[in-house]
Coordinates of C-alpha atoms in Angstrom, one line a residue:
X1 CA 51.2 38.2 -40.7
X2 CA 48.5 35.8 -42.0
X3 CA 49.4 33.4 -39.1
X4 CA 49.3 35.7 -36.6
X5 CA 46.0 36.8 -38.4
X6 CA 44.5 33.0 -37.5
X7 CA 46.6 32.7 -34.2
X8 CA 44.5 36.0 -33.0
X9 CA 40.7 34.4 -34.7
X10 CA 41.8 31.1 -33.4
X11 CA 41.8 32.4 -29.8
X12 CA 39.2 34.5 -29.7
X13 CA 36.9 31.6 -30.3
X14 CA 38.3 29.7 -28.0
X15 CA 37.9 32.0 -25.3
X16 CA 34.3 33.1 -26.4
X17 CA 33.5 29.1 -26.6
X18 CA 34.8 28.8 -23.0
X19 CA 33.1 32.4 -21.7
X20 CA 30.0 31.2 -23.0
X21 CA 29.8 27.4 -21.9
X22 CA 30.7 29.0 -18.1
X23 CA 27.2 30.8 -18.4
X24 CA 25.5 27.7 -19.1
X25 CA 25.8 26.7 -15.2
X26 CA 24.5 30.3 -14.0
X27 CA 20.7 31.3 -13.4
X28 CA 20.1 35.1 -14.5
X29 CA 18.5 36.9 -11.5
X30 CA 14.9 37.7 -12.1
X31 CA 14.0 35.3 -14.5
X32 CA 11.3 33.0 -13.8
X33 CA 11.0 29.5 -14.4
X34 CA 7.5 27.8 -14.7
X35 CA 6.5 24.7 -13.4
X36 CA 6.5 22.0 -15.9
X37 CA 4.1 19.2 -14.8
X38 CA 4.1 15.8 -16.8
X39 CA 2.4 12.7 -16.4
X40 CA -0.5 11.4 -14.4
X41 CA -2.2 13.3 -11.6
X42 CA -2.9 10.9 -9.2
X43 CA -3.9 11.7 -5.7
X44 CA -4.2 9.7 -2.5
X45 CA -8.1 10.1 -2.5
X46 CA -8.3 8.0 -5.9
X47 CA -5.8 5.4 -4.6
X48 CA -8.2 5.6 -1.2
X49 CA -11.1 4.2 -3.8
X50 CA -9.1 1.3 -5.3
X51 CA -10.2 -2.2 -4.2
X52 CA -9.3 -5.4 -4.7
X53 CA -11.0 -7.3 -7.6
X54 CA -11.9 -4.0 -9.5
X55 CA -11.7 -4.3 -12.9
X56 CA -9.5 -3.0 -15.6
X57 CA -12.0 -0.9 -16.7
X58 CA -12.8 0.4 -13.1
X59 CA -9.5 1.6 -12.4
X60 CA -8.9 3.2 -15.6
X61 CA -12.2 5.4 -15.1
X62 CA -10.9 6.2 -10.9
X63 CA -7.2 7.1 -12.4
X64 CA -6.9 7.6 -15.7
X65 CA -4.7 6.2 -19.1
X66 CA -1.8 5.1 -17.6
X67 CA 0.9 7.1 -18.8
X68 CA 3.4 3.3 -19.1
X69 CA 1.2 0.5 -19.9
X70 CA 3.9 -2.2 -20.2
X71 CA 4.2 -4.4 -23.9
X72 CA 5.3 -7.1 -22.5
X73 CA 3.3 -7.4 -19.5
X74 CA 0.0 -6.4 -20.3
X75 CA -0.9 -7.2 -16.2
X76 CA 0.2 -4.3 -15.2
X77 CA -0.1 -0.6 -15.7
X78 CA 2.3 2.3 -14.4
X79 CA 1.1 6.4 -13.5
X80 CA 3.9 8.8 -13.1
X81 CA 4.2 12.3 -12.1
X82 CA 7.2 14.3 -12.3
X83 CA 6.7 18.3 -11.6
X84 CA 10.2 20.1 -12.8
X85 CA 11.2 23.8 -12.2
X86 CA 14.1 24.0 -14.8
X87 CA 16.6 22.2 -14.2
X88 CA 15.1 20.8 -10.2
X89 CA 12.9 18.3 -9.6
X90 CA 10.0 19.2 -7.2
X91 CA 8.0 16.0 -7.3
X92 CA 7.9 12.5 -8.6
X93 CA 5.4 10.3 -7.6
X94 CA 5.1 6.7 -9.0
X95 CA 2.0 4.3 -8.8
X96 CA 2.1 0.9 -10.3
X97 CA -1.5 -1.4 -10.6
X98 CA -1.2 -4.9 -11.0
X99 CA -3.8 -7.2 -12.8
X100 CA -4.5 -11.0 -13.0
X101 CA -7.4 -11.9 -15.2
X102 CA -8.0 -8.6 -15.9
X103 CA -8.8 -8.2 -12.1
X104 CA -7.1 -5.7 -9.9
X105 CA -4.7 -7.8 -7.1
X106 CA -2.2 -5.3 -6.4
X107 CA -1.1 -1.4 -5.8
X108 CA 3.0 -0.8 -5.1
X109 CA 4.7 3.2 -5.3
X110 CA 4.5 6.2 -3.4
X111 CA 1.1 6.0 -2.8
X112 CA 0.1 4.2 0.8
X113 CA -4.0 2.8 1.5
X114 CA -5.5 0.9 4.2
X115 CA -6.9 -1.4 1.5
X116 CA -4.0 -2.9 0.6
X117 CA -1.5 -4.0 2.9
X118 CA 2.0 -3.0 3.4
X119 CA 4.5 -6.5 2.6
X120 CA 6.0 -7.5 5.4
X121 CA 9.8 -7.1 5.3
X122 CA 10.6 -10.2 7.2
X123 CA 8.6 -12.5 5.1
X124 CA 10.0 -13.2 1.8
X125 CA 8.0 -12.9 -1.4
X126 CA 5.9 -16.0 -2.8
X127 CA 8.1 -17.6 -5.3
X128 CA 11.7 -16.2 -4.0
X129 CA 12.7 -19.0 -2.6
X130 CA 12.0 -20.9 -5.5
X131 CA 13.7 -18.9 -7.7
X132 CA 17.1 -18.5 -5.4
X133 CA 16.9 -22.4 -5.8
X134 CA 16.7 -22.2 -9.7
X135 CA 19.1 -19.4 -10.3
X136 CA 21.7 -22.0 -7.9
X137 CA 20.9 -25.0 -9.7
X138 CA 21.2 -23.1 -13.2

């Protein structure tokens, strides 16, 4: 009697562990999910304004904190944007600034402006070459 007793407990969470996890998967009709919006707003006007040689403290005032600024590469500086209904994804935007002595050279991400060009595909990067050479010799 006392093992049916457990047999019949035993089951019974079993099958309310499993009945349960299945909902996990299901939205409930009529409830409403916000928008959850993190990180930097950055829009293409403000990456419109970016020049070449502005200064650190330029760029910070046109965009922001960055929400990544990088420990072991203080040169550059990352915004990101992710907007998030639940579980989907609506929008991520990414937007990396590059310095050299603490002067703006560079803007890479989702973000595209006529003052800075796009890299050509065809032409490799400055220093690949070199470094295809040391990685072969190495």
């Amino acid at each position: 009697m006392v093992y049916r007793t457990r047999l019949i407990i035993g089951l019974s969470l079993l099958l309310s562990t499993v009945t349960l996890s299945g909902c996990s998967g299901i939205g409930f009709p009529g409830v409403y999910l916000i928008n959850i919006d993190q990180g930097n707003i950055v829009e293409q006007d403000m990456v419109d304004q970016l020049k070449p040689d502005m200064t650190r403290r330029q760029v910070r005032f046109l965009l922001g904190t960055p929400i990544i600024e990088d420990t072991f590469n203080n040169d550059r500086w990352d915004y990101i944007r992710v907007v998030r209904r639940g579980n989907d994804t609506l929008l991520r935007r990414r937007l990396t600034v590059v310095f050299e002595d603490d002067v703006l050279v560079d803007v890479e991400g989702d973000y595209v402006s006529e003052n800075w060009p796009e890299p050509d595909p065809e032409e490799p990067a400055e220093g690949a070459e070199e470094s295809a050479d040391e990685v072969a010799q190495s």
